[in-house]
Coordinates of C-alpha atoms in Angstrom, one line a residue:
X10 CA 0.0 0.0 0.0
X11 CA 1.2 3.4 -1.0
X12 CA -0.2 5.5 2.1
X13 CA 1.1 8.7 3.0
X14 CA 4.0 8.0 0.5
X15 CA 4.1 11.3 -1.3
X16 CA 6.9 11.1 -4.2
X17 CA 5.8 10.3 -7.0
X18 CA 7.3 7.2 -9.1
X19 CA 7.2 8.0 -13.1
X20 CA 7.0 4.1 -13.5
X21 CA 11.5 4.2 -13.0
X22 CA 13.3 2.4 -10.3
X23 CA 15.1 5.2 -7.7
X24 CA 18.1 5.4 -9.4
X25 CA 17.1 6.4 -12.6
X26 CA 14.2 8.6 -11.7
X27 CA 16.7 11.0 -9.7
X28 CA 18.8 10.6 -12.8
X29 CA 16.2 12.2 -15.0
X30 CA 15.3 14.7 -12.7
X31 CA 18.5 15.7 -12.7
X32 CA 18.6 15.9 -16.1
X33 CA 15.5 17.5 -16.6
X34 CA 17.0 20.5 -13.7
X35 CA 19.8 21.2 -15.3
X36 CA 18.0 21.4 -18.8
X37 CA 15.3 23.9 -17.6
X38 CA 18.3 26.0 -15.7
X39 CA 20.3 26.1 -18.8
X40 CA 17.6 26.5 -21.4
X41 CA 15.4 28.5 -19.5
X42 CA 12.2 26.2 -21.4
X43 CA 11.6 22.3 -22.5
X44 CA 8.6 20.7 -23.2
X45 CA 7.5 17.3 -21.5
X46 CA 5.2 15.5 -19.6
X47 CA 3.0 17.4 -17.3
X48 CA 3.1 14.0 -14.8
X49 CA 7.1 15.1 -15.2
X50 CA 6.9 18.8 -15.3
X51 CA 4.8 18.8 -11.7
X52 CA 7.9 16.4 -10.2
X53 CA 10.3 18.9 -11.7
X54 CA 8.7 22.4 -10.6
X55 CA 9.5 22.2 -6.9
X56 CA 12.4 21.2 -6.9
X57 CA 13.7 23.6 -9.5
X58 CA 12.1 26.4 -7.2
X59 CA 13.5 25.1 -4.3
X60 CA 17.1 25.2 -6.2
X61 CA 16.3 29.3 -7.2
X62 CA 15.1 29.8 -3.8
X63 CA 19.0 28.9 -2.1
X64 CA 21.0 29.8 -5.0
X65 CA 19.3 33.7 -3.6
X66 CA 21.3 33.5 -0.4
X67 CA 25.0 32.8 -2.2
X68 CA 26.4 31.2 0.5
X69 CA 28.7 28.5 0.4
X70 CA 26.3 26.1 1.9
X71 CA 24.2 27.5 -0.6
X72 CA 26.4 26.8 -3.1
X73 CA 27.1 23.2 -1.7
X74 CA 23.5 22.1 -1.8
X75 CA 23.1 23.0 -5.6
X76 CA 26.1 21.1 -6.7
X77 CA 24.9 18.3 -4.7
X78 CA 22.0 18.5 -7.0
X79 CA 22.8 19.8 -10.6
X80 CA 25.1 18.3 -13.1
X81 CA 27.1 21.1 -15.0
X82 CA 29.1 24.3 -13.9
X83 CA 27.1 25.9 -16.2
X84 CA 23.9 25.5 -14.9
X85 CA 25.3 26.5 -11.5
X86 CA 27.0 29.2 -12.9
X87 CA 23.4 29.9 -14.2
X88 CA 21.4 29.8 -11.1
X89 CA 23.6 32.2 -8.9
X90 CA 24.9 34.5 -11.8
X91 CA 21.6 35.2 -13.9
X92 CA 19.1 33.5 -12.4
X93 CA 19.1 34.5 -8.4
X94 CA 19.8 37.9 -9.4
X95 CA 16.2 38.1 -11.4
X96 CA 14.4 36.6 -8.7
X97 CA 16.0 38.2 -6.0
X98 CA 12.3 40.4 -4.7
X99 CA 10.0 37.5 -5.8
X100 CA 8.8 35.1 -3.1
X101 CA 8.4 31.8 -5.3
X102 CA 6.9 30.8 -7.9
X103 CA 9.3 31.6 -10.6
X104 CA 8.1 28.5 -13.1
X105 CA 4.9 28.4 -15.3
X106 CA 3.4 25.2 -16.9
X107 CA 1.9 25.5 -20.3
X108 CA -0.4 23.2 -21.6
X109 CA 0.6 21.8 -25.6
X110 CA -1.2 19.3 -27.8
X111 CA -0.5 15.7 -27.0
X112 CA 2.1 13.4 -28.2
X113 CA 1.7 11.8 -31.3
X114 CA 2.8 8.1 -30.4
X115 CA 1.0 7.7 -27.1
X116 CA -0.9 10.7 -26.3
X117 CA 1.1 11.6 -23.4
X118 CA -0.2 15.2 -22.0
X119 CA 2.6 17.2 -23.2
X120 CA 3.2 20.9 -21.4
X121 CA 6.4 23.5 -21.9
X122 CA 7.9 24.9 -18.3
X123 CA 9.4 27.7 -18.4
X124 CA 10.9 30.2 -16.6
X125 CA 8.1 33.4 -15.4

């Protein structure tokens, strides 16, 4: 039974579902934008925000927790550099979700998030 378990599973082991969130992080830091699953893109919004929200302090413990978490310099470079600064007097929610037409092949509810 999956009471009061709150993460959700994307049908991937542990391993490979941190993996692609990963990925999918350090894609939306860099690029500002993709386009996937809404099922994916609600996983991915809070912890993207959650990464904005520390990289604001610029501390080095700051600093520690988003390497823990993001892939490339670049994107870290990204999030203390552009993106902190531009966010500095907002109090969260700095991503939108956009609804798109559904994939072709399986009909997947597809959605772009984005940057506000």
């Amino acid at each position: 039974m999956r009471h009061r378990k709150k993460n959700k599973v994307l049908d991937r082991r542990k391993g490979p579902r941190e993996a692609l969130m990963r990925g999918l992080v350090n894609n939306l830091v860099l690029y500002e934008h993709i386009e996937t699953t809404r099922a994916k893109a609600k996983v991915l919004r809070p912890k993207v925000e959650r990464l904005v929200t520390r990289s604001r302090e610029n501390t080095i413990a700051a600093k520690r927790y988003v390497a823990a978490r993001v892939y490339t310099d670049g994107a870290r470079r990204k999030l203390f550099e552009v993106l902190a600064p531009r966010y500095q007097n907002r109090n969260g929610g700095y991503t939108r979700i956009l609804t798109l037409s559904r994939r072709v092949g399986d009909g997947a509810e597809m959605v772009r998030i984005e940057f506000v």
